[in-house]
mmCIF file of C-alpha atoms in Angstrom:
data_model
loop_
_atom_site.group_PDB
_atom_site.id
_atom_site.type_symbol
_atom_site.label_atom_id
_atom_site.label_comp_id
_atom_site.label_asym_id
_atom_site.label_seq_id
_atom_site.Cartn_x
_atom_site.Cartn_y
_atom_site.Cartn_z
ATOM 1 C CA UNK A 1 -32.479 10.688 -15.257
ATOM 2 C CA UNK A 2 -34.684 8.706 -13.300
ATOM 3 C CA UNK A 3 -35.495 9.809 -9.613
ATOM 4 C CA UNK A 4 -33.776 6.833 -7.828
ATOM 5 C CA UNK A 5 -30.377 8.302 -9.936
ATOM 6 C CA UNK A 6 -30.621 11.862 -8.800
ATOM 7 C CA UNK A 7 -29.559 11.552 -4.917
ATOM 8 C CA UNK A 8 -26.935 9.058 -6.372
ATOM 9 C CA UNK A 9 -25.864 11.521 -8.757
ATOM 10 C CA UNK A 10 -26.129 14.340 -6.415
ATOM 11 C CA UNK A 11 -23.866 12.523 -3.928
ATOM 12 C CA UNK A 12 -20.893 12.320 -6.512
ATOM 13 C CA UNK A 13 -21.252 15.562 -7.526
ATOM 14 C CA UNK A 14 -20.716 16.630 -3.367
ATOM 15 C CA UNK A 15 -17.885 13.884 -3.688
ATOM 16 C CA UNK A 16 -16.435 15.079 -6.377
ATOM 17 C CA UNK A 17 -16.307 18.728 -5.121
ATOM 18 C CA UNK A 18 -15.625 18.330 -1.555
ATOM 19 C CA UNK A 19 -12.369 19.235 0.119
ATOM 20 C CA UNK A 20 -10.122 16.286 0.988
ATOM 21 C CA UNK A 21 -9.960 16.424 5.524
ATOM 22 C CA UNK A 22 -6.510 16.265 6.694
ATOM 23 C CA UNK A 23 -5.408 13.864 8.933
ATOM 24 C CA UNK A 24 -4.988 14.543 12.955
ATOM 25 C CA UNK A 25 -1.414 14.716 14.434
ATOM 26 C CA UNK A 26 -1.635 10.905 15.591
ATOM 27 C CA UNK A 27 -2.611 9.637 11.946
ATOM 28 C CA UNK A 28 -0.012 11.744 10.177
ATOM 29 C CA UNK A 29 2.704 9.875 12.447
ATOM 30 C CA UNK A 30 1.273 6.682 11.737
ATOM 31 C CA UNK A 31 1.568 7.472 8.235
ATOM 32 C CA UNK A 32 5.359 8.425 8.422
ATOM 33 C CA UNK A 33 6.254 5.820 11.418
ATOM 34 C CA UNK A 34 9.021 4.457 8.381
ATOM 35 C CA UNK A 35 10.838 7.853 7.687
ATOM 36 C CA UNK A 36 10.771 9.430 11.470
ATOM 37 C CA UNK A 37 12.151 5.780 12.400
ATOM 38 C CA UNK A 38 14.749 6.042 10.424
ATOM 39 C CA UNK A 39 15.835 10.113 11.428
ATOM 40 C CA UNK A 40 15.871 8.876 14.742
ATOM 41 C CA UNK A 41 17.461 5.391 14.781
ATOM 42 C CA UNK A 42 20.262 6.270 11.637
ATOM 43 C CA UNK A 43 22.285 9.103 13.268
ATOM 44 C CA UNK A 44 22.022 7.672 16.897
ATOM 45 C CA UNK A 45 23.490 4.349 15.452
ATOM 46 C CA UNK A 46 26.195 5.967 13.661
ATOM 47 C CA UNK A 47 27.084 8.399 16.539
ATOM 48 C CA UNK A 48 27.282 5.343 18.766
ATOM 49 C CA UNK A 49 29.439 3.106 16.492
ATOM 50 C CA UNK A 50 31.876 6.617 16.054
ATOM 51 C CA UNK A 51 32.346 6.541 19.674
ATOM 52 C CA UNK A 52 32.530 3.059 20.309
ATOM 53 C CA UNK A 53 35.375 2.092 17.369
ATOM 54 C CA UNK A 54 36.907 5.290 16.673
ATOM 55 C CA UNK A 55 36.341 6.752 13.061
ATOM 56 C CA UNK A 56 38.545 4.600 10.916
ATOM 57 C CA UNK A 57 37.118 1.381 12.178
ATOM 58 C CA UNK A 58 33.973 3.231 11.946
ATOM 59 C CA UNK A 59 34.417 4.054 8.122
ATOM 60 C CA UNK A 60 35.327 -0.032 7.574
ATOM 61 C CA UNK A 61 32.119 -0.922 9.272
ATOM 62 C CA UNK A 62 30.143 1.175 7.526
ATOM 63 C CA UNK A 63 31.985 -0.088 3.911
ATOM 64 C CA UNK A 64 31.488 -3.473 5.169
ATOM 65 C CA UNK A 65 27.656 -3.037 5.847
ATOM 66 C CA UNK A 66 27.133 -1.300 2.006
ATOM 67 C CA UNK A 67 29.579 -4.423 0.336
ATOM 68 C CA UNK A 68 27.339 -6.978 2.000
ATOM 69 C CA UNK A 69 24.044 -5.182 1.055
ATOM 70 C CA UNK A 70 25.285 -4.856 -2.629
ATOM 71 C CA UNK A 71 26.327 -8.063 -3.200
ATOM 72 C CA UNK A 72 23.901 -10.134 -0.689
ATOM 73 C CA UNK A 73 21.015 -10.686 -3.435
ATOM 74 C CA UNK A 74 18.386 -11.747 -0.809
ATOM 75 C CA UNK A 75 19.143 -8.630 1.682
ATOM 76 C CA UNK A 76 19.090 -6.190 -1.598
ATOM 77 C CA UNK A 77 15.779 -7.824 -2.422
ATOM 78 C CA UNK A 78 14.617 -7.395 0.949
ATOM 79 C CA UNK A 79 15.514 -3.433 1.212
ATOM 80 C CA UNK A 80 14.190 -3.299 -2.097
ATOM 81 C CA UNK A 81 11.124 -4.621 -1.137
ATOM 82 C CA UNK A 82 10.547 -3.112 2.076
ATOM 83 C CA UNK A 83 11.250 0.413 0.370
ATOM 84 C CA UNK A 84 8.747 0.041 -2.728
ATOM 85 C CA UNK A 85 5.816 -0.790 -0.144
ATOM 86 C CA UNK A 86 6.573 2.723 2.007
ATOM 87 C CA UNK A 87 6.770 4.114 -1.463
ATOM 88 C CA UNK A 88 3.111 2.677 -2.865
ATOM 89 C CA UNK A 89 1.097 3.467 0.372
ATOM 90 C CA UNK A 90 2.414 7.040 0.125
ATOM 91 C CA UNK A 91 1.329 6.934 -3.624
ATOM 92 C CA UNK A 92 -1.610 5.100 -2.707
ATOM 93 C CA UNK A 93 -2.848 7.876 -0.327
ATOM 94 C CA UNK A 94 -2.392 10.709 -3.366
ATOM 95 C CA UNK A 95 -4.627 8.341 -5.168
ATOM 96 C CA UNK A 96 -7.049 8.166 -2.495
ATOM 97 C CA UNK A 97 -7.471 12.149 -2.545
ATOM 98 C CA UNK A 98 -6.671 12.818 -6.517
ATOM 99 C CA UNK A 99 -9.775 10.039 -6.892
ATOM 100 C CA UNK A 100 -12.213 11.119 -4.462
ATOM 101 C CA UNK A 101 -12.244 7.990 -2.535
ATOM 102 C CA UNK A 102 -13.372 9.496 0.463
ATOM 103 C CA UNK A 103 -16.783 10.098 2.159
ATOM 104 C CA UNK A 104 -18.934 13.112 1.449
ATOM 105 C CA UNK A 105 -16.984 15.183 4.301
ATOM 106 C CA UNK A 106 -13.608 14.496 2.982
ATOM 107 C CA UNK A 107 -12.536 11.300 4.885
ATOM 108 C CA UNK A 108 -10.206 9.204 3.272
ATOM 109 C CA UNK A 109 -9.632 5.431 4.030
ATOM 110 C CA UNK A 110 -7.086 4.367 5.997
ATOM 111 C CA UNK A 111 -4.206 1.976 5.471
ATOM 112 C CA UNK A 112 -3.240 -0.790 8.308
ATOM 113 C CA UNK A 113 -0.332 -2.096 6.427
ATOM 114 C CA UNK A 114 1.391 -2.718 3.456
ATOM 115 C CA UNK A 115 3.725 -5.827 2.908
ATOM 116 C CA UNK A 116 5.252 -6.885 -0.009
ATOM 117 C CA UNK A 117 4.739 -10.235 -1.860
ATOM 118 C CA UNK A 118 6.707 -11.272 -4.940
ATOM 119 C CA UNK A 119 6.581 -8.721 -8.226
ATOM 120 C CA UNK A 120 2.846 -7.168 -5.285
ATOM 121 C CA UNK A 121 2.810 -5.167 -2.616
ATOM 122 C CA UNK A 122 -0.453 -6.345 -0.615
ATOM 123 C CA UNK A 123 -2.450 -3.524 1.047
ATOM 124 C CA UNK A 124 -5.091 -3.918 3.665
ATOM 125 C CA UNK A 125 -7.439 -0.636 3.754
ATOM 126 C CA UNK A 126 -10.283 0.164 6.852
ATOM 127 C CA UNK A 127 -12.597 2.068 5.269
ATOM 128 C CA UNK A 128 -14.836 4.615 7.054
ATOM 129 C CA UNK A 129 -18.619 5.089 7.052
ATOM 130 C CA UNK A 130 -19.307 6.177 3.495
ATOM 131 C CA UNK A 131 -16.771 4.570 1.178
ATOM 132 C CA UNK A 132 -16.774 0.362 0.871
ATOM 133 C CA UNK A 133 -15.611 -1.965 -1.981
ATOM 134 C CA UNK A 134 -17.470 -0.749 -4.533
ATOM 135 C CA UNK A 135 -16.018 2.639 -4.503
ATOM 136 C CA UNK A 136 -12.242 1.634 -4.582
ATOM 137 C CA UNK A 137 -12.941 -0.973 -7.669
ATOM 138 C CA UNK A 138 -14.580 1.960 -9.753
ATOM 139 C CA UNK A 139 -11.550 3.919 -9.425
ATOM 140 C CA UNK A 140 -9.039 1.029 -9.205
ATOM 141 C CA UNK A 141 -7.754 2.170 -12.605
ATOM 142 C CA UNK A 142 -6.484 5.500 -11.165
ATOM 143 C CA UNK A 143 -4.969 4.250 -8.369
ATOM 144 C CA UNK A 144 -2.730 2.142 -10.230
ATOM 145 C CA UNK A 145 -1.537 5.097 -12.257
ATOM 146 C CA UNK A 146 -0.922 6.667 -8.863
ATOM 147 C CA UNK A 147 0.857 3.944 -7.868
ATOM 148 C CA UNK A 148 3.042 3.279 -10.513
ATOM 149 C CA UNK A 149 1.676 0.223 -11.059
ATOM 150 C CA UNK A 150 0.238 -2.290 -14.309
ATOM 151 C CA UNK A 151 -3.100 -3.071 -12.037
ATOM 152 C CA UNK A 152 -4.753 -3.113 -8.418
ATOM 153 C CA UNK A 153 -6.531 -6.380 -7.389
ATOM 154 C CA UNK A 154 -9.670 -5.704 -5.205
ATOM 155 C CA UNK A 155 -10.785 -8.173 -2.707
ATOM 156 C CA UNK A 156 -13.333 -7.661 0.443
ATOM 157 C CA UNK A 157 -13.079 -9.510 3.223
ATOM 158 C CA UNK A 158 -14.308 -12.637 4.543
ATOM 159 C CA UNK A 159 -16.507 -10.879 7.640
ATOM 160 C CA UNK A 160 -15.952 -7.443 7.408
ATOM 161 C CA UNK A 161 -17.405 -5.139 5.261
ATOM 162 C CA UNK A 162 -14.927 -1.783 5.929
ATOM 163 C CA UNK A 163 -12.117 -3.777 5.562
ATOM 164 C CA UNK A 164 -10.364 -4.146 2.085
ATOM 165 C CA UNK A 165 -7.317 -5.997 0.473
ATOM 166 C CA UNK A 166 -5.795 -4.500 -2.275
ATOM 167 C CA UNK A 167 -3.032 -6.095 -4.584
ATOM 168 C CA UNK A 168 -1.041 -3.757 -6.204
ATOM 169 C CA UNK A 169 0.924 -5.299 -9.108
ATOM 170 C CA UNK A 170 4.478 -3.654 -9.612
ATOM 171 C CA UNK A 171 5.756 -5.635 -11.825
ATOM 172 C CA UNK A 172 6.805 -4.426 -15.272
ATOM 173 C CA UNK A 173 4.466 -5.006 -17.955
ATOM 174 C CA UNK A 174 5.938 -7.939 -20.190
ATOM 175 C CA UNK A 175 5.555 -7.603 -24.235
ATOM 176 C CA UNK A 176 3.546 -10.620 -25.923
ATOM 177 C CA UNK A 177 6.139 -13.022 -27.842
ATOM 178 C CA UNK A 178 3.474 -12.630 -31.056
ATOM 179 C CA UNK A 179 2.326 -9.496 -31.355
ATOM 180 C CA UNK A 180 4.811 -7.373 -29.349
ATOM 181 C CA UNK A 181 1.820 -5.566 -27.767
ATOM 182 C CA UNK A 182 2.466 -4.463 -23.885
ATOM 183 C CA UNK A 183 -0.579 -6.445 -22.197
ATOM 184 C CA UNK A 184 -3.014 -4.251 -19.974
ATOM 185 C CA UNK A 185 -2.763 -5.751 -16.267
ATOM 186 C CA UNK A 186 -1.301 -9.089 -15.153
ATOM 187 C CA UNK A 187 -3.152 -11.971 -13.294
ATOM 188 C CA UNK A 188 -3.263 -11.867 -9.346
ATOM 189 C CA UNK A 189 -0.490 -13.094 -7.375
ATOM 190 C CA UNK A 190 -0.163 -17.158 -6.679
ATOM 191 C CA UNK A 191 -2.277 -16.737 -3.488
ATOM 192 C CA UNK A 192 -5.292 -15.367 -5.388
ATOM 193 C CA UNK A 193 -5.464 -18.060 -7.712
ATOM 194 C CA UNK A 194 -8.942 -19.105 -8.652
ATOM 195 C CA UNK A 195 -9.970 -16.261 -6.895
ATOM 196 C CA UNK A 196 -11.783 -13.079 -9.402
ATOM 197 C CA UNK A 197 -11.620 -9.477 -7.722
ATOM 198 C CA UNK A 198 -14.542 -9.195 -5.508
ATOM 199 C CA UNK A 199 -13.869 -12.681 -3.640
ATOM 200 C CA UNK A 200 -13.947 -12.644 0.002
ATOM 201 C CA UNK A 201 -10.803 -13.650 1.145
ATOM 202 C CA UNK A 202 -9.557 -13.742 5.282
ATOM 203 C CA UNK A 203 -7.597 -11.150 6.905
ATOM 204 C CA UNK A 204 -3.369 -11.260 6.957
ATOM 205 C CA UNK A 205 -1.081 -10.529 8.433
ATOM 206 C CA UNK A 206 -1.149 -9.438 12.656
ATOM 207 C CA UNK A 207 -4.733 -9.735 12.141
ATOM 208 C CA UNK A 208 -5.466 -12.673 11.339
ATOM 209 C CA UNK A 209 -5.136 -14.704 14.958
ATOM 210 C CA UNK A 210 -6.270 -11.661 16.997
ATOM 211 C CA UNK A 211 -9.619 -12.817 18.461
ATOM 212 C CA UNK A 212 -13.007 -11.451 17.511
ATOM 213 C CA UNK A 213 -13.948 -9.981 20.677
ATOM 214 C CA UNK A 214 -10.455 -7.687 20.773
ATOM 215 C CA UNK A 215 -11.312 -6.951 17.341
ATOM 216 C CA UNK A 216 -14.303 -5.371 18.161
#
């Protein structure tokens, strides 16, 4: 081992051994903003509609609501949807710990948002001082096991360096017509096409027409 590879090696050894930091109070609400929503919002809806209609009209709203969500294809989709992207930035976090993709104190990354995309769920990750790019695509393997996934696209962004887009590909891995041989990832999403992991690519979502100076 060379002497320009010992402090590298040194520092993954630290990273490797360190404990993972736990997030403050604020972060750990951000995080479950989705489920605390929903304890909040479901039984004060269904208390209100009791008392407004009575508790038989209340039980036909109610079977109304689940018949149109079962058999309304694009709201089914839609819950669908909505539920496996709170489900892969939960599993994405795991990964971030289980994979030491963190800084040498512990610090994990953290996610903005997820939003889903088609057969991807699109994830846009602020990374703090001490993890960038690099780290997430060595380990991009791992989190796709953690996310139940067939692959996780990598792509940095167009101006700033802490700031990366994942792809997370959920679809179900397709045998070949030939061979009958389950393939090992599938190609990026229509929106990266042309585009190789690594590409810059500008920032979506709420983001995107914020102005620089309010970025800052």
């Amino acid at each position: 081992m060379s002497r320009w590879q010992e402090p590298q090696a040194i520092a993954e050894l630290a990273r490797e051994i360190t404990v993972v930091r736990r997030p403050n109070p604020v972060t750990v609400l951000y995080h479950w903003r989705y489920e605390i929503g929903a304890l909040l919002v479901l039984p004060y809806a269904l208390v209100s509609l009791f008392r407004a209609v009575g508790p038989i009209w209340g039980a036909v709203v109610l079977f109304g609501v689940a018949n149109w969500l079962f058999y309304w294809r694009s709201a089914r989709r839609f819950l669908r949807d909505r539920l496996r992207s709170i489900v892969v930035q939960h599993r994405l976090r795991t990964g971030f710990a289980r994979a030491r993709v963190c800084t040498l104190d512990g610090k994990l990354p953290v996610i903005l948002w997820t939003k889903p995309r088609g057969d991807e769920v699109e994830v846009t990750v602020f990374c703090p001082a001490g993890v960038g790019y690099e780290r997430i695509e060595q380990r991009r393997a791992l989190l796709a096991a953690a996310c139940f996934a067939s692959d996780v696209h990598v792509y940095r962004h167009h101006k700033r360096a802490n700031v990366v887009h994942l792809s997370v590909c959920t679809a179900r891995l397709r045998k070949d017509a030939e061979e009958d041989e389950v393939k090992p990832g599938l190609p990026p999403a229509r929106r990266y096409a042309g585009q190789s992991d690594g590409a810059a690519i500008p920032l979506p979502g709420i983001f995107a027409g914020i102005p620089r100076a309010a970025r800052r």
